[in-house]
Coordinates of C-alpha atoms in Angstrom, one line a residue:
Chain A
M1 CA 121.3 116.6 78.5
K2 CA 123.6 116.1 81.4
Q3 CA 122.1 114.7 84.6
D4 CA 122.9 117.8 86.6
A5 CA 121.1 120.1 84.2
F6 CA 118.2 117.7 84.0
E7 CA 117.9 117.6 87.8
A8 CA 118.2 121.4 88.1
A9 CA 115.4 121.9 85.5
A10 CA 113.0 119.4 86.9
S11 CA 113.5 119.5 90.6
P12 CA 111.0 122.3 91.4
I13 CA 108.3 120.0 89.9
W14 CA 109.6 117.0 91.9
T15 CA 109.4 119.1 95.1
D16 CA 105.8 120.1 94.4
Y17 CA 104.9 116.5 93.6
R18 CA 106.6 115.2 96.8
A19 CA 104.7 117.7 98.9
M20 CA 101.4 116.6 97.3
L21 CA 102.2 113.0 98.0
D22 CA 103.1 113.7 101.6
A23 CA 99.6 115.4 102.0
L24 CA 97.8 112.5 100.2
E25 CA 99.5 109.8 102.3
N26 CA 98.4 111.6 105.5
P27 CA 94.6 110.9 105.8
R28 CA 94.0 113.9 108.0
R29 CA 95.6 116.4 105.6
R30 CA 94.0 114.7 102.7
R31 CA 90.8 116.5 102.9
A32 CA 92.3 119.9 103.4
H33 CA 94.3 119.5 100.3
V34 CA 91.6 118.8 97.7
P35 CA 91.8 121.9 95.6
A36 CA 95.4 121.4 94.5
L37 CA 94.5 117.7 93.6
T38 CA 93.3 118.6 90.2
T39 CA 96.9 119.0 89.1
F40 CA 98.0 115.7 90.6
P41 CA 97.4 113.4 87.6
H42 CA 99.2 115.9 85.4
L43 CA 102.2 116.0 87.8
H44 CA 102.2 112.2 88.0
R45 CA 102.4 111.8 84.2
R46 CA 105.3 114.4 84.2
L47 CA 107.1 112.3 86.9
C48 CA 106.6 109.1 84.9
S49 CA 108.1 110.8 81.9
D50 CA 111.1 112.1 83.9
Y51 CA 111.6 108.6 85.4
A52 CA 111.5 107.0 81.9
L53 CA 113.9 109.6 80.6
A54 CA 116.3 109.1 83.4
R55 CA 116.3 105.4 82.8
S56 CA 116.7 105.6 79.1
R57 CA 119.5 108.1 79.4
R58 CA 121.2 105.9 81.9
Y59 CA 121.5 108.6 84.6
S60 CA 122.9 107.5 87.9
P61 CA 121.2 104.6 89.7
G62 CA 120.7 106.8 92.7
L63 CA 118.6 109.3 90.8
I64 CA 116.6 106.6 89.0
A65 CA 115.8 104.9 92.4
E66 CA 114.7 108.3 93.8
L67 CA 112.4 108.9 90.9
E68 CA 111.0 105.4 91.0
V69 CA 110.0 105.7 94.6
L70 CA 108.2 108.9 93.8
V71 CA 106.4 107.3 90.8
R72 CA 105.4 104.3 92.9
R73 CA 104.0 106.4 95.7
G74 CA 102.1 108.4 93.1
H75 CA 100.8 105.3 91.4
R76 CA 99.4 104.0 94.8
Q77 CA 97.5 107.3 95.2
L78 CA 96.3 107.8 91.7
Y79 CA 95.1 104.2 91.1
R80 CA 94.0 103.3 94.6
R81 CA 90.6 101.6 94.6
R82 CA 88.2 103.8 96.6
S83 CA 85.0 103.1 98.4
A84 CA 82.9 105.0 100.9
P85 CA 82.6 102.6 103.8
L86 CA 79.3 103.4 105.4
R87 CA 77.2 104.0 102.3
S88 CA 78.7 100.9 100.6
T89 CA 77.8 98.7 103.6
L90 CA 74.1 99.6 103.2
D91 CA 74.3 99.3 99.4
F92 CA 76.1 96.0 99.8
M93 CA 73.3 94.3 101.8
A94 CA 70.5 96.2 99.9
S95 CA 71.5 95.2 96.5
Q96 CA 75.0 93.9 95.8
F97 CA 74.8 90.7 97.9
P98 CA 71.3 89.5 96.8
R99 CA 72.1 90.4 93.2
T100 CA 75.4 88.4 93.2
L101 CA 73.5 85.5 94.7
R102 CA 70.9 85.6 92.0
R103 CA 73.6 85.6 89.4
H104 CA 74.9 82.4 90.8
A105 CA 71.5 80.9 91.5
S106 CA 72.3 77.5 90.0
V107 CA 75.3 77.1 92.3
F108 CA 73.3 78.2 95.3
W109 CA 70.6 75.5 94.5
I110 CA 73.3 72.9 94.2
A111 CA 74.7 73.9 97.6
A112 CA 71.2 74.1 99.1
A113 CA 70.4 70.6 97.8
L114 CA 73.7 69.2 99.2
F115 CA 72.8 70.7 102.6
F116 CA 69.0 70.3 102.9
L117 CA 68.3 67.0 101.1
P118 CA 70.7 65.0 103.4
M119 CA 69.2 66.9 106.4
I120 CA 65.6 66.0 105.5
G121 CA 66.5 62.4 104.5
M122 CA 68.5 61.8 107.6
G123 CA 65.8 63.4 109.8
I124 CA 63.2 61.0 108.4
A125 CA 65.5 58.0 108.6
V126 CA 66.5 58.7 112.2
H127 CA 62.8 59.3 113.1
Q128 CA 62.0 55.8 111.8
D129 CA 65.1 53.9 113.1
A130 CA 66.1 54.5 116.7
D131 CA 69.7 53.2 116.3
L132 CA 70.6 55.1 113.1
V133 CA 71.5 58.3 115.0
Y134 CA 74.5 56.4 116.6
S135 CA 76.0 55.9 113.2
L136 CA 76.7 59.6 113.0
L137 CA 77.0 60.8 116.6
D138 CA 78.5 59.0 119.5
A139 CA 76.5 58.2 122.6
E140 CA 77.9 61.1 124.6
Q141 CA 76.9 63.7 122.0
V142 CA 73.4 62.2 121.8
A143 CA 73.0 62.2 125.5
E144 CA 74.1 65.8 125.6
F145 CA 71.5 66.9 123.0
E146 CA 68.9 64.9 124.9
S147 CA 69.6 66.8 128.1
L148 CA 69.6 70.1 126.3
Y149 CA 66.1 69.7 125.0
D150 CA 64.6 67.6 127.8
P151 CA 61.0 69.0 128.2
V152 CA 61.4 68.5 132.0
R153 CA 63.6 71.6 132.0
H154 CA 60.8 73.8 130.6
Q155 CA 63.2 76.4 129.2
P156 CA 64.1 75.1 125.8
G157 CA 67.7 75.2 124.8
R158 CA 69.5 75.8 128.0
G159 CA 68.8 75.5 131.7
S160 CA 66.0 77.5 133.5
E161 CA 68.6 79.4 135.5
R162 CA 69.4 81.2 132.3
Q163 CA 69.5 85.0 132.5
A164 CA 70.1 87.9 130.2
D165 CA 73.7 87.7 131.2
T166 CA 74.0 84.3 129.7
D167 CA 72.3 85.4 126.5
V168 CA 75.3 87.7 125.8
A169 CA 77.7 84.8 126.4
M170 CA 75.7 82.6 124.0
F171 CA 75.6 85.4 121.4
G172 CA 79.4 85.5 121.5
F173 CA 79.6 81.7 121.2
Y174 CA 77.1 81.6 118.3
V175 CA 79.0 84.3 116.4
M176 CA 82.4 82.7 116.9
N177 CA 81.1 79.2 116.1
N178 CA 78.6 79.8 113.3
V179 CA 80.4 82.5 111.4
G180 CA 83.6 80.4 111.8
I181 CA 81.8 77.4 110.2
G182 CA 80.5 79.7 107.4
F183 CA 84.0 80.9 106.7
R184 CA 85.5 77.4 106.7
T185 CA 82.7 76.2 104.4
F186 CA 83.8 78.8 101.9
A187 CA 87.5 78.3 102.3
G188 CA 87.1 74.5 101.9
G189 CA 86.0 75.2 98.3
L190 CA 89.6 75.9 97.4
I191 CA 90.2 72.1 97.7
L192 CA 88.5 71.6 94.3
G193 CA 85.2 72.2 96.0
L194 CA 85.5 69.1 98.1
G195 CA 85.9 70.9 101.4
S196 CA 82.6 72.8 101.0
L197 CA 80.9 69.6 99.8
V198 CA 82.0 67.6 102.8
I199 CA 81.1 70.4 105.3
L200 CA 77.7 70.9 103.8
L201 CA 76.9 67.1 103.8
V202 CA 78.2 66.5 107.3
N203 CA 76.4 69.5 108.8
G204 CA 73.2 68.6 106.9
L205 CA 73.3 65.0 108.1
S206 CA 74.1 65.9 111.7
I207 CA 71.4 68.5 112.0
G208 CA 68.9 66.1 110.4
A209 CA 69.9 63.3 112.8
V210 CA 69.5 65.5 115.9
A211 CA 66.2 66.8 114.8
G212 CA 64.9 63.3 113.9
H213 CA 66.1 61.8 117.1
L214 CA 64.7 64.5 119.4
T215 CA 61.4 64.4 117.6
R216 CA 61.3 60.6 117.9
L217 CA 61.8 61.0 121.7
D218 CA 58.9 63.5 121.8
Y219 CA 61.3 66.3 122.7
G220 CA 60.0 68.1 119.7
A221 CA 57.9 70.5 121.7
T222 CA 61.1 72.1 123.1
F223 CA 63.4 71.6 120.1
W224 CA 61.3 73.0 117.3
P225 CA 60.2 76.2 118.9
F226 CA 63.8 76.9 119.9
V227 CA 65.3 76.4 116.4
S228 CA 62.4 77.9 114.4
G229 CA 63.3 81.5 115.1
H230 CA 66.9 81.6 113.8
G231 CA 66.8 78.6 111.5
P232 CA 65.8 80.5 108.4
Y233 CA 68.7 82.8 108.5
E234 CA 71.3 80.4 109.8
L235 CA 70.6 77.5 107.5
T236 CA 70.2 79.7 104.4
A237 CA 73.5 81.4 105.3
I238 CA 75.4 78.1 105.6
A239 CA 74.0 77.1 102.2
I240 CA 75.2 80.4 100.7
C241 CA 78.7 79.9 102.2
G242 CA 78.7 76.5 100.6
A243 CA 77.7 78.0 97.3
A244 CA 80.6 80.5 97.6
G245 CA 83.0 77.5 98.2
L246 CA 81.5 75.6 95.2
L247 CA 82.2 78.7 93.1
L248 CA 85.9 78.4 93.9
G249 CA 85.8 74.7 93.1
Q250 CA 84.0 75.4 89.9
A251 CA 86.7 77.8 88.8
L252 CA 89.4 75.1 89.4
L253 CA 87.5 72.2 87.9
A254 CA 85.7 73.9 85.0
P255 CA 87.4 77.2 84.3
G256 CA 85.7 77.6 80.9
Q257 CA 87.5 79.9 78.5
H258 CA 89.8 81.3 81.2
T259 CA 93.0 80.0 82.7
R260 CA 92.4 78.4 86.1
L261 CA 94.0 81.3 87.9
A262 CA 91.9 83.9 86.1
A263 CA 88.7 81.9 86.7
L264 CA 89.6 81.6 90.4
R265 CA 90.2 85.3 90.7
A266 CA 86.9 86.2 89.0
N267 CA 84.9 83.7 91.0
A268 CA 86.6 84.6 94.3
R269 CA 85.5 88.2 93.8
D270 CA 81.9 87.1 93.7
A271 CA 82.3 84.4 96.3
V272 CA 83.6 86.8 98.9
I273 CA 80.5 89.0 98.4
L274 CA 78.4 85.9 99.1
V275 CA 80.4 85.1 102.2
G276 CA 80.2 88.7 103.5
G277 CA 76.4 88.7 103.1
A278 CA 76.1 85.3 104.7
A279 CA 78.2 86.4 107.6
V280 CA 75.8 89.3 108.2
L281 CA 72.9 86.8 108.1
L282 CA 74.7 84.6 110.5
V283 CA 75.3 87.4 113.0
F284 CA 71.6 88.3 112.7
A285 CA 70.8 84.6 113.3
A286 CA 73.0 84.7 116.4
V287 CA 71.2 87.7 117.8
I288 CA 67.8 85.9 117.4
E289 CA 69.2 82.6 118.7
A290 CA 70.7 84.2 121.8
F291 CA 68.0 86.7 122.7
W292 CA 64.8 85.3 121.3
S293 CA 65.0 81.6 120.6
A294 CA 65.5 80.6 124.3
G295 CA 63.1 83.3 125.5
P296 CA 59.8 82.6 127.3
A297 CA 57.5 83.4 124.3
P298 CA 54.8 80.7 123.6
S299 CA 55.5 78.0 121.0
G300 CA 52.8 79.2 118.7
L301 CA 54.4 82.7 118.4
K302 CA 57.9 81.2 117.9
Y303 CA 56.6 79.0 115.0
G304 CA 55.0 82.1 113.6
V305 CA 58.2 84.0 113.8
G306 CA 60.0 81.1 112.1
V307 CA 57.6 81.0 109.2
L308 CA 57.8 84.7 108.8
G309 CA 61.6 84.4 108.8
W310 CA 61.5 82.0 105.8
V311 CA 59.2 84.3 104.0
L312 CA 61.5 87.3 104.7
V313 CA 64.6 85.5 103.7
A314 CA 63.0 84.4 100.4
V315 CA 61.5 87.8 99.6
Y316 CA 64.8 89.5 100.5
L317 CA 67.0 87.2 98.4
V318 CA 64.6 87.2 95.4
L319 CA 63.6 90.9 95.3
A320 CA 66.3 93.1 97.0
G321 CA 68.2 95.2 94.5
R322 CA 66.2 93.8 91.6
A323 CA 66.1 97.1 89.8
G324 CA 69.8 96.9 89.1
D325 CA 69.8 93.3 88.0
D326 CA 70.6 94.1 84.4
A327 CA 73.7 96.1 85.4
P328 CA 76.9 94.0 85.5
Chain B
M1 CA 115.3 92.3 78.4
P2 CA 115.8 88.9 80.1
T3 CA 113.9 88.3 83.3
P4 CA 116.4 89.2 86.1
I5 CA 117.3 86.5 88.5
D6 CA 115.8 88.3 91.4
T7 CA 112.6 88.7 93.4
V8 CA 111.7 91.9 91.6
R9 CA 108.4 91.8 89.8
L10 CA 107.9 94.5 87.2
H11 CA 104.5 96.0 86.7
E12 CA 103.9 98.3 83.8
T13 CA 101.7 101.2 84.7
P14 CA 99.2 102.9 82.3
E15 CA 101.8 105.7 81.8
G16 CA 104.1 103.1 80.3
V17 CA 106.8 102.9 83.0
D18 CA 107.9 99.8 84.8
L19 CA 107.4 99.8 88.6
A20 CA 109.5 97.3 90.5
L21 CA 107.7 95.4 93.3
R22 CA 110.1 93.5 95.5
V23 CA 108.1 90.4 96.6
A24 CA 108.9 88.9 100.0
G25 CA 109.7 85.2 100.5
P26 CA 108.5 82.7 103.0
A27 CA 111.1 83.4 105.7
P28 CA 110.3 87.1 106.5
R29 CA 106.6 86.3 106.1
A30 CA 106.8 83.4 108.6
I31 CA 108.5 85.7 111.1
A32 CA 105.9 88.4 110.6
Y33 CA 103.2 85.7 111.2
L34 CA 104.8 84.6 114.4
L35 CA 105.0 88.2 115.6
D36 CA 101.3 88.6 114.8
V37 CA 100.6 85.4 116.8
V38 CA 102.4 86.8 119.8
I39 CA 100.5 90.2 119.4
R40 CA 97.1 88.4 119.1
F41 CA 97.9 86.3 122.2
A42 CA 98.8 89.5 124.1
L43 CA 95.6 91.1 123.1
L44 CA 93.6 88.1 124.2
I45 CA 95.3 88.3 127.6
V46 CA 94.3 91.9 127.8
V47 CA 90.6 91.1 127.4
L48 CA 90.7 88.0 129.7
P49 CA 89.9 90.0 132.9
L50 CA 86.5 90.6 131.3
A51 CA 85.6 87.1 132.5
A52 CA 85.0 88.8 135.9
F53 CA 81.7 90.1 134.4
S54 CA 80.4 86.5 134.2
G55 CA 78.1 85.9 131.2
F56 CA 78.4 89.3 129.7
G57 CA 82.2 89.3 129.9
T58 CA 82.4 85.7 128.5
G59 CA 80.4 86.9 125.5
L60 CA 82.8 89.7 124.8
I61 CA 85.8 87.4 125.2
L62 CA 84.3 85.0 122.6
L63 CA 83.6 87.9 120.2
A64 CA 87.2 89.0 120.7
L65 CA 88.4 85.5 120.0
F66 CA 86.4 85.6 116.8
G67 CA 87.8 89.0 115.8
L68 CA 91.4 88.0 116.6
E69 CA 91.1 84.8 114.6
W70 CA 89.4 86.1 111.4
L71 CA 89.3 89.9 111.3
Y72 CA 92.7 91.0 112.9
P73 CA 94.7 90.7 109.6
V74 CA 91.9 92.2 107.5
F75 CA 91.5 95.2 109.8
F76 CA 95.2 96.1 109.7
E77 CA 95.7 95.3 106.0
V78 CA 92.9 97.5 104.9
R79 CA 93.7 100.3 107.3
S80 CA 97.5 100.6 106.7
G81 CA 98.5 97.9 104.3
A82 CA 100.1 95.6 106.9
T83 CA 99.5 93.8 110.2
P84 CA 101.8 95.0 113.0
G85 CA 103.9 91.9 112.5
K86 CA 104.4 92.5 108.7
R87 CA 105.0 96.2 109.4
S88 CA 107.9 95.4 111.8
M89 CA 109.4 93.2 109.1
G90 CA 109.1 96.0 106.5
L91 CA 106.4 94.2 104.5
M92 CA 103.1 95.3 103.1
V93 CA 100.2 93.7 101.1
V94 CA 99.3 95.2 97.7
H95 CA 97.2 94.2 94.8
D96 CA 99.3 92.8 92.0
D97 CA 99.3 96.2 90.2
G98 CA 101.0 97.7 93.2
T99 CA 98.0 99.6 94.6
P100 CA 97.1 99.3 98.3
V101 CA 95.0 96.2 99.2
R102 CA 91.3 96.9 99.8
L103 CA 88.6 95.0 101.7
P104 CA 87.5 92.3 99.1
A105 CA 91.0 91.2 98.3
S106 CA 92.1 91.3 102.0
L107 CA 89.0 89.2 103.0
I108 CA 89.7 86.6 100.3
R109 CA 93.3 86.1 101.2
N110 CA 92.7 86.0 104.9
L111 CA 89.6 83.7 104.8
L112 CA 91.4 81.3 102.5
R113 CA 94.3 81.2 105.0
T114 CA 92.3 78.2 106.5
V115 CA 93.3 76.1 103.4
D116 CA 96.9 77.4 103.3
F117 CA 97.3 76.4 106.9
L118 CA 96.5 72.7 106.0
P119 CA 97.6 70.1 106.8
I120 CA 99.7 71.7 109.6
L121 CA 101.5 75.0 110.0
Y122 CA 101.1 76.4 106.5
G123 CA 102.0 73.2 104.6
V124 CA 99.9 74.0 101.6
G125 CA 100.8 77.7 101.7
L126 CA 104.5 77.0 101.9
V127 CA 104.4 74.6 98.9
S128 CA 102.4 77.1 96.9
M129 CA 104.9 79.9 97.8
L130 CA 107.9 77.9 96.8
V131 CA 106.3 76.8 93.5
D132 CA 105.1 80.3 92.5
R133 CA 107.6 82.9 91.2
D134 CA 106.1 85.6 93.3
F135 CA 105.9 83.7 96.6
R136 CA 102.1 83.7 96.6
R137 CA 100.2 81.3 98.8
L138 CA 96.8 80.1 97.6
G139 CA 95.0 82.9 99.3
D140 CA 97.2 85.5 97.5
L141 CA 96.6 83.7 94.1
A142 CA 92.8 83.8 94.5
A143 CA 92.8 87.4 95.8
G144 CA 95.4 88.7 93.3
T145 CA 97.6 90.1 96.0
L146 CA 101.4 90.2 96.6
V147 CA 103.3 90.6 99.8
V148 CA 106.1 93.1 99.0
Y149 CA 108.8 95.0 100.8
A150 CA 107.6 98.5 101.7
D151 CA 109.5 101.4 100.3
T152 CA 112.4 102.5 102.4
P153 CA 112.9 106.2 101.8
P154 CA 116.1 106.2 99.8
E155 CA 118.9 108.4 101.1
K156 CA 119.9 110.5 98.1
P157 CA 123.4 109.6 97.2
S158 CA 125.6 112.3 95.7
I159 CA 128.4 112.2 93.2
P160 CA 131.7 113.4 94.6
Q161 CA 132.4 117.1 93.8
V162 CA 135.8 116.6 92.0
A163 CA 137.3 118.1 88.9
A164 CA 135.5 116.6 85.9
Q165 CA 137.5 114.7 83.3
A166 CA 136.1 113.3 80.1
P167 CA 136.0 109.5 79.9
P168 CA 137.4 107.6 76.9
A169 CA 135.3 108.0 73.8
G170 CA 132.8 105.3 72.8
L171 CA 132.1 104.2 76.4
A172 CA 129.1 101.8 76.4
L173 CA 125.9 103.0 78.3
E174 CA 126.2 100.1 80.7
A175 CA 129.8 101.1 81.5
Q176 CA 128.7 104.8 82.0
Q177 CA 126.1 103.7 84.5
A178 CA 128.6 101.4 86.3
I179 CA 130.8 104.5 86.7
L180 CA 128.0 106.6 88.1
A181 CA 126.9 103.8 90.4
F182 CA 130.4 103.5 91.7
A183 CA 130.7 107.2 92.3
E184 CA 127.4 107.2 94.3
R185 CA 128.1 104.2 96.4
G186 CA 131.9 103.8 96.5
H187 CA 132.2 105.7 99.8
A188 CA 130.1 103.0 101.5
L189 CA 132.5 100.2 100.5
S190 CA 135.7 99.1 102.3
E191 CA 138.9 100.6 100.9
A192 CA 140.2 97.4 99.4
R193 CA 136.8 96.7 97.7
R194 CA 136.6 100.2 96.4
I195 CA 140.1 100.0 94.9
E196 CA 139.3 96.6 93.4
L197 CA 136.2 97.8 91.7
A198 CA 137.8 101.1 90.5
E199 CA 140.7 99.1 88.9
I200 CA 138.2 97.1 86.9
L201 CA 136.6 100.3 85.6
A202 CA 139.8 102.4 85.1
G203 CA 142.1 99.5 84.4
S204 CA 141.9 100.1 80.6
V205 CA 143.8 103.5 81.1
G206 CA 146.3 101.9 83.4
R207 CA 145.3 103.5 86.7
R208 CA 146.0 101.5 89.9
G209 CA 145.1 101.9 93.6
E210 CA 143.7 105.2 94.8
A211 CA 144.5 106.8 91.5
A212 CA 141.9 104.5 89.9
V213 CA 139.3 105.6 92.4
A214 CA 140.0 109.3 91.7
Q215 CA 139.9 108.6 87.9
V216 CA 136.5 106.9 88.1
N217 CA 135.1 109.7 90.3
A218 CA 136.4 112.3 87.8
W219 CA 134.7 110.5 84.9
A220 CA 131.5 110.3 87.0
A221 CA 131.6 114.0 87.6
W222 CA 132.0 114.6 83.8
L223 CA 129.1 112.2 83.1
A224 CA 126.8 113.9 85.6
R225 CA 127.9 117.5 85.3
G226 CA 129.7 117.9 82.0
A227 CA 133.0 119.5 81.2
P228 CA 134.6 121.8 83.9
E229 CA 134.3 125.1 82.0
G230 CA 130.7 124.9 80.8
R231 CA 127.5 122.8 81.4
G232 CA 125.8 120.5 79.0

């Protein structure tokens, strides 16, 4: 068949197809166009076949290029990966995130051990030995922490001139700082897991050192009520980000029966779910840290909220979305 | 078919046809990144007056900083396939099967940017792009994404309407296609170049100069439209 005759015979179909693509690519017209969509896959297959024919019959390059662009646009529409944003956000936190974490429980426990064990160990060691804190933090940083939690200032955390206004500023700071640390802990895993490992260890040691040092100075009465509220969410989230990073490292170091690239892709898909969930936890922690932790509530209540927080986090991560655990 | 020496990556669709994705190299991507840096900086300057609202404003500025650092590329890639910088360079981000990038893949490639940026100014990312055939930085490798040139709507070339003349018998398919390509694009070439190419195609029948161009166009008309008296 000559090119001209081929074009003349098929061009009404191409025109229909092109009109449908124009509608699909315009999100506002998308919805109005739904009824006609049932014919779209059929039309797409027809276009693919025309494109293949044009190529194998060596029709002119201009015609082939025109058909290829049409096929490519159709491919993007037909095979686009869809998701309903709002429903999937709820579904994500309610089941997908905790379920993915449970599937990688062993990696999570390794990350948690790398984070919490040095923290506790360093805390006890610094509590015993006054000079040890200076092996990790320089004198200026130690002095700064001391002034922040000095009981003389009554308001734990920051100065007594603190107002609701400042809370918002601190919220912005916590989000930027803590979620940023979470993201970096994850990304560091791409360096054979070493980046995540180092960030977990260093943060664990520093937090332990500060806690041990302040407790030794008897500043504990201001320090512990302040951190108890947001601690459960923030510390758990950092450990989860570490676990996500270790997943990347695991894919590169021990890919199992896949190529390293395939293992990295598969693990990255799960890891990003963990990071997303951890980011939500970190924002939640920032809300508590900014608007509750520095507030005037009595210490007993703050400790209670802290204990409740740990219970909530544990119950959430262990039980949420459990019904679907068998599903892949 | 041997792999073309080109930046075209072929993806075979479930319908069994090859789609060509033209992957973009480090240079246009670096320029796109610099444009994005400028845009982010401009956006930051726009929100800076919020500092007048003391603590509350400071909080908003810090949130904006966070968003511009981590979420700016994700937002634009998921929404329209490219950040403003990439769009102005004619680039877009797709999954390696050519479909538009979605949230998970976009998040992976943009969070892992931290590592690609090491040790300074995309050192790791540049090495990875130069080693990989598809110019993927580490974030792209982990996310399974490609940065490709967006489609430019092709202007439909037409074969000159001249009296058709049958080409010599036994013309190879490749030669036929070269003749058609010449007929479609010859008008865009300089005269000397047009004649030079036409003489290669029509040299075998002894045509020279403008006569060769006319001869090739007549063959092309026959190939596309058939003999003058009838179709097919």
